[in-house]
PDB file of C-alpha atoms in Angstrom:
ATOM      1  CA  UNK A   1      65.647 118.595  95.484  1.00  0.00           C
ATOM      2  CA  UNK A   2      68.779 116.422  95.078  1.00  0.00           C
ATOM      3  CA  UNK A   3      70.692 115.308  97.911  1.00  0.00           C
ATOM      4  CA  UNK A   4      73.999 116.208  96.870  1.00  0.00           C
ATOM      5  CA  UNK A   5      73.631 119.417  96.255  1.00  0.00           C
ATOM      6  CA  UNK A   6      72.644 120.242 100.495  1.00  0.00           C
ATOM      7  CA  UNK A   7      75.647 117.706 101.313  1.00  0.00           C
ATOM      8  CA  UNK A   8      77.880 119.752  99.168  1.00  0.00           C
ATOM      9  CA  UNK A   9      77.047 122.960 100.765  1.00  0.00           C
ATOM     10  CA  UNK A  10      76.933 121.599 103.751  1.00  0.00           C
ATOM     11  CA  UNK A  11      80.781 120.041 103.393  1.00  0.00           C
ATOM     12  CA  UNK A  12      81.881 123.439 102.270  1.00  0.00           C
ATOM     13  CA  UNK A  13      80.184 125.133 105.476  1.00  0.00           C
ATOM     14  CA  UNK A  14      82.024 122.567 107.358  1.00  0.00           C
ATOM     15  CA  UNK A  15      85.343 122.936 105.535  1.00  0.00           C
ATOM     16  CA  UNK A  16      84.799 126.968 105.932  1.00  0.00           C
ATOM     17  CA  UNK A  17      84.131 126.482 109.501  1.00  0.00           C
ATOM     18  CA  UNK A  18      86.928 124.553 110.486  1.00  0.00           C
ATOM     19  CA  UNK A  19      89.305 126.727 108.337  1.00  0.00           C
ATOM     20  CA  UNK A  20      88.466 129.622 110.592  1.00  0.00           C
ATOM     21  CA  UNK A  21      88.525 128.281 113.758  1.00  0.00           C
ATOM     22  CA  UNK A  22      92.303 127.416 112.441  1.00  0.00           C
ATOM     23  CA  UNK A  23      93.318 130.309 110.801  1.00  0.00           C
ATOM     24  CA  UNK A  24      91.800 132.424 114.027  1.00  0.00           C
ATOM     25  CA  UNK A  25      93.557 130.246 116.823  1.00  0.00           C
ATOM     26  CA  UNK A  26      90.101 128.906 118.248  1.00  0.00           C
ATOM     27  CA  UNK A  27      91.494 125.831 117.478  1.00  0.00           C
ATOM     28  CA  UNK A  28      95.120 124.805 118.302  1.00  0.00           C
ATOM     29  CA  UNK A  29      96.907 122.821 115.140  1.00  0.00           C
ATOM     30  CA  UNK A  30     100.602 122.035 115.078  1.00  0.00           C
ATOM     31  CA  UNK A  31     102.307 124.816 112.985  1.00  0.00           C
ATOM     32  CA  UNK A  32     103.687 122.109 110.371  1.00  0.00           C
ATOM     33  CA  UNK A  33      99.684 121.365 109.786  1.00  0.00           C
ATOM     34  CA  UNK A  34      98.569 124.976 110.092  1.00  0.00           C
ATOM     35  CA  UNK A  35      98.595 126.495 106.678  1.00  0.00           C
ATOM     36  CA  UNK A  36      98.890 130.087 108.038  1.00  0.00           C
ATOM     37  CA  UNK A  37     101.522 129.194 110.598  1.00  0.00           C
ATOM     38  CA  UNK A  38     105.165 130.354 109.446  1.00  0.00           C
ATOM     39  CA  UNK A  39     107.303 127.972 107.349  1.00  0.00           C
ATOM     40  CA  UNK A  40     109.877 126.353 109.950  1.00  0.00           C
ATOM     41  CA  UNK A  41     113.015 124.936 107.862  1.00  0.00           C
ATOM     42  CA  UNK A  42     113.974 122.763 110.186  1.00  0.00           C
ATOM     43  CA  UNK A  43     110.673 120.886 110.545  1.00  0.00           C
ATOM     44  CA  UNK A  44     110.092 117.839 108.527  1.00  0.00           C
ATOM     45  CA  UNK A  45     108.900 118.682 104.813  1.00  0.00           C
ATOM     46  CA  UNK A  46     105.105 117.783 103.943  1.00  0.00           C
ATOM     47  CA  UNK A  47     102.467 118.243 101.603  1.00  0.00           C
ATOM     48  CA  UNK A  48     101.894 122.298 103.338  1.00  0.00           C
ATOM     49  CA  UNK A  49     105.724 123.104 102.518  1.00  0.00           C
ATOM     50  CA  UNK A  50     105.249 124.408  99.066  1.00  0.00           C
ATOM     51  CA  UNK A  51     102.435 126.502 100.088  1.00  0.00           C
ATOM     52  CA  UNK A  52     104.056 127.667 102.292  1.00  0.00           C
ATOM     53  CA  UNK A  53     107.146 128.605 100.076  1.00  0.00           C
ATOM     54  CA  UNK A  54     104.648 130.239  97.733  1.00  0.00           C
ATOM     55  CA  UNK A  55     103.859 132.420 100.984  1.00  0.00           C
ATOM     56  CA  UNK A  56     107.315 133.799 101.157  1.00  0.00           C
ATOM     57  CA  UNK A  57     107.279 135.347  97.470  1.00  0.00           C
ATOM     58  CA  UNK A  58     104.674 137.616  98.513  1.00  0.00           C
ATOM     59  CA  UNK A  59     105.802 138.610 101.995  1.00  0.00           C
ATOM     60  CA  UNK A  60     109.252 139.659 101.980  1.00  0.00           C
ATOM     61  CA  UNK A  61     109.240 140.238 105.543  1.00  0.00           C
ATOM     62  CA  UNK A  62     108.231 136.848 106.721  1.00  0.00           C
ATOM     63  CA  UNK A  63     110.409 135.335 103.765  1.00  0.00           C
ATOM     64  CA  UNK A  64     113.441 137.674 105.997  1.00  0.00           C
ATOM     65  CA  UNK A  65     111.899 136.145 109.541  1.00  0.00           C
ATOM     66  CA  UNK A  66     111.516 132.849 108.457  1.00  0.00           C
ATOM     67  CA  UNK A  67     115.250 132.713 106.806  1.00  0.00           C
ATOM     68  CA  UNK A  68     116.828 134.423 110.161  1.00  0.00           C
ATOM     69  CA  UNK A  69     115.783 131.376 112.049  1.00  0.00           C
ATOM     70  CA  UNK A  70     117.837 129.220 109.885  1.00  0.00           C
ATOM     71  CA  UNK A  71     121.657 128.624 110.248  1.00  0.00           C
ATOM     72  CA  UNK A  72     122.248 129.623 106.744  1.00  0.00           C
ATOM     73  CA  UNK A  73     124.618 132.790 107.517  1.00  0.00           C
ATOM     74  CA  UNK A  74     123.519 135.354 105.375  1.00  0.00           C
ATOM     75  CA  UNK A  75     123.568 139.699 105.202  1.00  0.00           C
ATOM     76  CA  UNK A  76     119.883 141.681 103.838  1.00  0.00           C
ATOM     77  CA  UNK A  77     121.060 143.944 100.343  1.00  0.00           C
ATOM     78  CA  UNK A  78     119.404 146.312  99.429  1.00  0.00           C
ATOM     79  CA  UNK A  79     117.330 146.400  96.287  1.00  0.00           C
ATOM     80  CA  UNK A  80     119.168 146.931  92.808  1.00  0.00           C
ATOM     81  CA  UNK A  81     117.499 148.145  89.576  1.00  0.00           C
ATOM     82  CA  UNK A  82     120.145 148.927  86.886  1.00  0.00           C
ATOM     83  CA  UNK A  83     116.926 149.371  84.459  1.00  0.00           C
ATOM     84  CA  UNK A  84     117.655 147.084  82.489  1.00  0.00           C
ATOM     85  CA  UNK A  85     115.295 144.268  83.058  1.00  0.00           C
ATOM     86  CA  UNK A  86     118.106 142.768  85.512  1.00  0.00           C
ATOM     87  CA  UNK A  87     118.609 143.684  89.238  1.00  0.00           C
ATOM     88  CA  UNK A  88     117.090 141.978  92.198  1.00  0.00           C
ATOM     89  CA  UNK A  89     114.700 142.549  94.913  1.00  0.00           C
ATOM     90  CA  UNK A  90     113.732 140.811  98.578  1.00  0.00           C
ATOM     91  CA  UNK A  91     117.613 139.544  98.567  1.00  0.00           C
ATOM     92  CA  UNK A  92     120.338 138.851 100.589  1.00  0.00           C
ATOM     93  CA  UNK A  93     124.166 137.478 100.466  1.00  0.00           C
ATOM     94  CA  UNK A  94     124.719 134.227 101.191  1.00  0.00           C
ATOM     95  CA  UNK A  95     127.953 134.509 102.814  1.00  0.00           C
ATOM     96  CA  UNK A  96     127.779 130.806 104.179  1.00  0.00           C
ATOM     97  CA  UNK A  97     130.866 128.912 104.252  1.00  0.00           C
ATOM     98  CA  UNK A  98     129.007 125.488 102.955  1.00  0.00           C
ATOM     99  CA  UNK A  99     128.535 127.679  99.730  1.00  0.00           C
ATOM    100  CA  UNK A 100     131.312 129.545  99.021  1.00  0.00           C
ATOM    101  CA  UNK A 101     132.248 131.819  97.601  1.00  0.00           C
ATOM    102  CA  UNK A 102     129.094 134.280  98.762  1.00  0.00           C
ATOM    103  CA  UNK A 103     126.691 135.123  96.263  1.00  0.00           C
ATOM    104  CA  UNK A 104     123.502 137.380  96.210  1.00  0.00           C
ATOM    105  CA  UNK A 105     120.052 135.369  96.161  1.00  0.00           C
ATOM    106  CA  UNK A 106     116.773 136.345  96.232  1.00  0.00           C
ATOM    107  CA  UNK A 107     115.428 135.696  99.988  1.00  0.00           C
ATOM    108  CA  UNK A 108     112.993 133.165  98.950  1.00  0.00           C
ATOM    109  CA  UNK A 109     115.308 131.174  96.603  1.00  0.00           C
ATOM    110  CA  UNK A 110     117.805 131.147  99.931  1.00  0.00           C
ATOM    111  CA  UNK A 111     115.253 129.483 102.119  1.00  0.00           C
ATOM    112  CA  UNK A 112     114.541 126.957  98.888  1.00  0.00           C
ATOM    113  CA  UNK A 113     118.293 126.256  98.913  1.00  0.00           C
ATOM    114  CA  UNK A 114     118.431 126.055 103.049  1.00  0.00           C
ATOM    115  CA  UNK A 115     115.570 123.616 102.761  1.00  0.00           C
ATOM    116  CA  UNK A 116     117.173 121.494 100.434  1.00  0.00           C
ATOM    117  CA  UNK A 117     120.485 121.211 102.103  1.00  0.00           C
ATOM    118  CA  UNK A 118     118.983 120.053 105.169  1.00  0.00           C
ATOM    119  CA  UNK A 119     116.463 117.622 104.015  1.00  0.00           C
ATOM    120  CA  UNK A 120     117.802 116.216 100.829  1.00  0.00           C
ATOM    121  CA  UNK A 121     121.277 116.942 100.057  1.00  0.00           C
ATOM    122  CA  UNK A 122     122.760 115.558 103.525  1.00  0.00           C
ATOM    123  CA  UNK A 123     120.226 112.747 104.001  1.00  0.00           C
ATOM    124  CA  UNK A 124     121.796 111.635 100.235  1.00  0.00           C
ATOM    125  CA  UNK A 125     125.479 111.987 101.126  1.00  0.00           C
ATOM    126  CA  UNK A 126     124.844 110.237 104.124  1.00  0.00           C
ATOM    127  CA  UNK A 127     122.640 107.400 102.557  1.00  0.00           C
ATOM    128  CA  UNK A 128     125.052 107.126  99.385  1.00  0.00           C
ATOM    129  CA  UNK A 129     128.587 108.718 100.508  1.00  0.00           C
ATOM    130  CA  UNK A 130     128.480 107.845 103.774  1.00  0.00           C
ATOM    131  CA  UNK A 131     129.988 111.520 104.656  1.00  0.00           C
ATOM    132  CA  UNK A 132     128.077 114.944 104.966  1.00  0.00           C
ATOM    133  CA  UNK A 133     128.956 117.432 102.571  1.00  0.00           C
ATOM    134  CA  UNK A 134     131.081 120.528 103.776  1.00  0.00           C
ATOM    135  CA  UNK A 135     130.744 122.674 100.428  1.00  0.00           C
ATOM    136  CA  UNK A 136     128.455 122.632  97.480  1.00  0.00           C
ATOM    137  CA  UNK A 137     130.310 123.950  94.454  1.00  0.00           C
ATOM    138  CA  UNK A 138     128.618 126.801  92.513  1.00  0.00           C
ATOM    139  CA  UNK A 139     128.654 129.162  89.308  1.00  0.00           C
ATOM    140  CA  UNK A 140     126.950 131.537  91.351  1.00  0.00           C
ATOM    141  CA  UNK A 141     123.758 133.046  91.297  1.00  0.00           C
ATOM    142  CA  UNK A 142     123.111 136.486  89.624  1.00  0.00           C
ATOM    143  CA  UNK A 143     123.884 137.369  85.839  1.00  0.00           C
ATOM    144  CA  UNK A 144     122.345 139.680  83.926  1.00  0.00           C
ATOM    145  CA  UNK A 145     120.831 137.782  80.704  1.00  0.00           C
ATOM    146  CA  UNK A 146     118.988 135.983  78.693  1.00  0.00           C
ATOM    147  CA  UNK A 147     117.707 132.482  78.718  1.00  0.00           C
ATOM    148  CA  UNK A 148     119.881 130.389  77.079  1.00  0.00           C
ATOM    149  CA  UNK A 149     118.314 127.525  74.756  1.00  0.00           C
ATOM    150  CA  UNK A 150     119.263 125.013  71.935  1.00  0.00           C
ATOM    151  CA  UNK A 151     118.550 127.846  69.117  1.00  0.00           C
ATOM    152  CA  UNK A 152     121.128 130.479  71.504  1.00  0.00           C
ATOM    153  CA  UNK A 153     120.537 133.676  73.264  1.00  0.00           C
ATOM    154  CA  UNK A 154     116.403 133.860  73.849  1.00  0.00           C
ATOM    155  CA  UNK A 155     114.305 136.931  74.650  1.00  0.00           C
ATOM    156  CA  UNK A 156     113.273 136.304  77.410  1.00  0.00           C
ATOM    157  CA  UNK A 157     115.350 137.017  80.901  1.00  0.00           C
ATOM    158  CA  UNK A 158     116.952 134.335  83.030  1.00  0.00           C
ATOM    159  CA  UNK A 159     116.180 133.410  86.342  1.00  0.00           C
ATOM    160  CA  UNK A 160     119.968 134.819  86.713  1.00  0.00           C
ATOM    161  CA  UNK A 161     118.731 137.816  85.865  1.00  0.00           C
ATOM    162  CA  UNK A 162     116.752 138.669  89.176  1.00  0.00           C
ATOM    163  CA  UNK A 163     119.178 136.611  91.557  1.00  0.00           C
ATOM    164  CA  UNK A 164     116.716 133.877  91.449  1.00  0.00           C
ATOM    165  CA  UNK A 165     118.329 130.913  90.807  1.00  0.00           C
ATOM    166  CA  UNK A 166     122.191 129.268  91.619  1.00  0.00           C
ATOM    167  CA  UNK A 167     124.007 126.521  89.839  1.00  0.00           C
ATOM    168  CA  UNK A 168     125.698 124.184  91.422  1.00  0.00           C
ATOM    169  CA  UNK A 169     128.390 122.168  89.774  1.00  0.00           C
ATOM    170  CA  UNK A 170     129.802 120.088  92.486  1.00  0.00           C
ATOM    171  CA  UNK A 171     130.263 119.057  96.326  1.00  0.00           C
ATOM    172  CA  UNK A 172     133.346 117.979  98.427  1.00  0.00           C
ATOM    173  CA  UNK A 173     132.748 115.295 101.022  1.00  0.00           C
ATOM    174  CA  UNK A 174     134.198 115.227 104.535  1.00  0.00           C
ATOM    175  CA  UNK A 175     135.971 111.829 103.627  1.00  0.00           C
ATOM    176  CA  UNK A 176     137.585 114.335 101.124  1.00  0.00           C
ATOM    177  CA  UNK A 177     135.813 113.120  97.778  1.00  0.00           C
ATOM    178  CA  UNK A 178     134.529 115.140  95.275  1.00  0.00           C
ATOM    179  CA  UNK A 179     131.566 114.990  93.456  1.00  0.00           C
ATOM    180  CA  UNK A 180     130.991 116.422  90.145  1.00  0.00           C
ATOM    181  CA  UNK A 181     127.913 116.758  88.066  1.00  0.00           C
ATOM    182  CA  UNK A 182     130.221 116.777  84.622  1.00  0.00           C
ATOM    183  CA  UNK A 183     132.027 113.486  86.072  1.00  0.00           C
ATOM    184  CA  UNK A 184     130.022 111.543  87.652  1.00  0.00           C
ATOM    185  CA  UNK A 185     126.392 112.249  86.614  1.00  0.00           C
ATOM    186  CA  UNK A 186     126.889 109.539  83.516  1.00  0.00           C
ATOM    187  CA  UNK A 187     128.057 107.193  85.816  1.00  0.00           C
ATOM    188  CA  UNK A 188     126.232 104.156  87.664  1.00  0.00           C
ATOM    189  CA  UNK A 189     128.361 104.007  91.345  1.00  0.00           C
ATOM    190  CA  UNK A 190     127.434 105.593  94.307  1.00  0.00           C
ATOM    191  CA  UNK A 191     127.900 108.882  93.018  1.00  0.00           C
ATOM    192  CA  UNK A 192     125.856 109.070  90.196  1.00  0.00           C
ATOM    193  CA  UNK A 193     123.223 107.878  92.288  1.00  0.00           C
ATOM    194  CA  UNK A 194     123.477 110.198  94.796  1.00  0.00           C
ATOM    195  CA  UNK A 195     123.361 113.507  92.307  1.00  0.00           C
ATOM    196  CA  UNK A 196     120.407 111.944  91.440  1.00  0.00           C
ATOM    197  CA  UNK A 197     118.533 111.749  94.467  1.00  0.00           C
ATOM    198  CA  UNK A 198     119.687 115.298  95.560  1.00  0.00           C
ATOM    199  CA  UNK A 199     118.126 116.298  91.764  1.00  0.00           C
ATOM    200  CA  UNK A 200     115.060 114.711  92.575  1.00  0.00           C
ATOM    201  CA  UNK A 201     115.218 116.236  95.808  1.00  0.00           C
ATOM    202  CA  UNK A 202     115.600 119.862  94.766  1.00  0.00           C
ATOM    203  CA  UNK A 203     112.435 119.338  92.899  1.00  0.00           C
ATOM    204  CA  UNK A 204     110.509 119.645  96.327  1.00  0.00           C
ATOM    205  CA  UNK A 205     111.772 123.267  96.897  1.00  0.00           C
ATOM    206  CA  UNK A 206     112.344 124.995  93.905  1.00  0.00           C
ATOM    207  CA  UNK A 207     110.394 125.482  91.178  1.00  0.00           C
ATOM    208  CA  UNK A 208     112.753 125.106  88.270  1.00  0.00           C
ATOM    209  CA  UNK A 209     115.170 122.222  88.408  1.00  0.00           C
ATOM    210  CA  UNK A 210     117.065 121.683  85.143  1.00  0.00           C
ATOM    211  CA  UNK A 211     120.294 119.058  84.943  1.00  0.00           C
ATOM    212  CA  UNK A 212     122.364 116.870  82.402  1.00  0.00           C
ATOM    213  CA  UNK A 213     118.806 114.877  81.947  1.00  0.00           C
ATOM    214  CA  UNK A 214     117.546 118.608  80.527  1.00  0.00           C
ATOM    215  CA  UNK A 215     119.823 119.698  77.710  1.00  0.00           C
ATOM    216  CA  UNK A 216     123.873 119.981  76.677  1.00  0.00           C
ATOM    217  CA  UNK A 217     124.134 122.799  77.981  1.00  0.00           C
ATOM    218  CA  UNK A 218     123.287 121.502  81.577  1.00  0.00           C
ATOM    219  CA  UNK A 219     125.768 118.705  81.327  1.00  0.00           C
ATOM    220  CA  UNK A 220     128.179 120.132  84.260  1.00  0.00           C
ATOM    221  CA  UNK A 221     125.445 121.475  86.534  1.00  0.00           C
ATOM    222  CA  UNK A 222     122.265 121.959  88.128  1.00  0.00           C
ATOM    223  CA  UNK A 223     120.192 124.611  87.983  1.00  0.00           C
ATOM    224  CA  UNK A 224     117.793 125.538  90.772  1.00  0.00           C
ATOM    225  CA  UNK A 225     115.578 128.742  90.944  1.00  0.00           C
ATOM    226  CA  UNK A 226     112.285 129.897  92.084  1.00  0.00           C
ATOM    227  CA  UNK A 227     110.914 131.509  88.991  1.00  0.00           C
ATOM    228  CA  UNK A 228     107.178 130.822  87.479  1.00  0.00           C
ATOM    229  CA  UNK A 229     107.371 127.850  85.915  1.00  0.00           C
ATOM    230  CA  UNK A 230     107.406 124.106  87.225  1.00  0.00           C
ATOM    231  CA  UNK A 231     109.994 121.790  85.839  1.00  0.00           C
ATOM    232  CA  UNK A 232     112.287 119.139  87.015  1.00  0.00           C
ATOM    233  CA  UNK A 233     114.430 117.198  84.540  1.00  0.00           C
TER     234      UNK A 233
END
């Protein structure tokens, strides 16, 4: 008999060993490295954070615990099925001054969003404005159609649809400058290169990240949702 074949099994035994002395508490992990411990937003981002995002979408009540622990001010809604293929589920209103005006947002989209203001989109404006940002500009969230492509109106629903996704067009700075993805996206200066980093940076969190880079029609905005495909452009 082979060799690799009894270290293989015996890695996996190993591996399956050590994943259930985690997941059972025998042995103590810090919760950022234990894949079963709760996402914390305010902890550092790794390589566990989008598993642990993925979490959330199937447990709406620790996709609620996880977001109350966050100081993104926000009221549960109830569900809302017009029966149309629109409506929402597992959402809440982000009533959040940073983001008016409030808009409704699916509750794992919000913690996406809450992630990506604290990690990516200050750390930018500090790093490229100098200033924090006190308001990212939006379009809002929920809208009841189709996706929109090159060819027009497509058959198939929008992130919008659901509450899923939010586009923001903007940001005002504490110094009192604003940035605008329309204005200063073709640019080179300091802003151009800091909606580009907080692009980039959305890509960590959500799963759909679409901006000027995608089409025409995404010239004056970003759009960010948490639907079931992976892009960033």
């Amino acid at each position: 008999m082979r060799a690799w074949p009894v270290l293989l099994i015996a890695a996996l035994t190993t591996a399956g060993v050590a994943a259930w002395a985690v997941h059972s508490g025998r042995v103590a992990v810090p919760p950022e490295w234990n894949p079963w411990a709760p996402l914390d937003i305010a902890a550092e981002p790794n390589w566990l954070t989008r598993h642990k995002l993925r979490r959330l979408a199937k447990d709406p009540a620790l996709c609620r615990a996880v977001l109350s622990r966050d100081a993104l001010e926000h009221t549960p809604v109830p569900d809302n099925d017009p029966g149309d293929g629109c409506g929402w589920r597992d959402a809440v209103r982000v009533d959040d001054a940073r983001f008016a005006p409030a808009f409704t947002l699916t509750c794992k989209a919000a913690v996406s969003l809450a992630m990506w203001e604290r990690h990516d989109l200050q750390v930018a404006a500090m790093i490229h404005l100098g200033a924090r940002v006190t308001r990212v500009e939006h379009l809002g969230s929920y809208a009841c159609r189709n996706v929109r492509g090159a060819g027009g109106e497509g058959s198939r629903r929008s992130q919008h649809a659901a509450a899923n996704a939010l586009d923001v067009t903007g940001f005002r700075v504490a110094d009192g400058r604003r940035v605008r993805v329309l204005t200063h996206w073709p640019g080179d200066g300091a802003e151009a290169r800091f909606l580009r980093e907080v692009r980039d940076g959305a890509c960590h969190f959500f799963d759909g990240t679409l901006s000027p880079d995608y089409n025409a029609a995404h010239r004056d905005h970003f759009h960010l949702d948490r639907g079931s495909f992976r892009m960033c452009r």
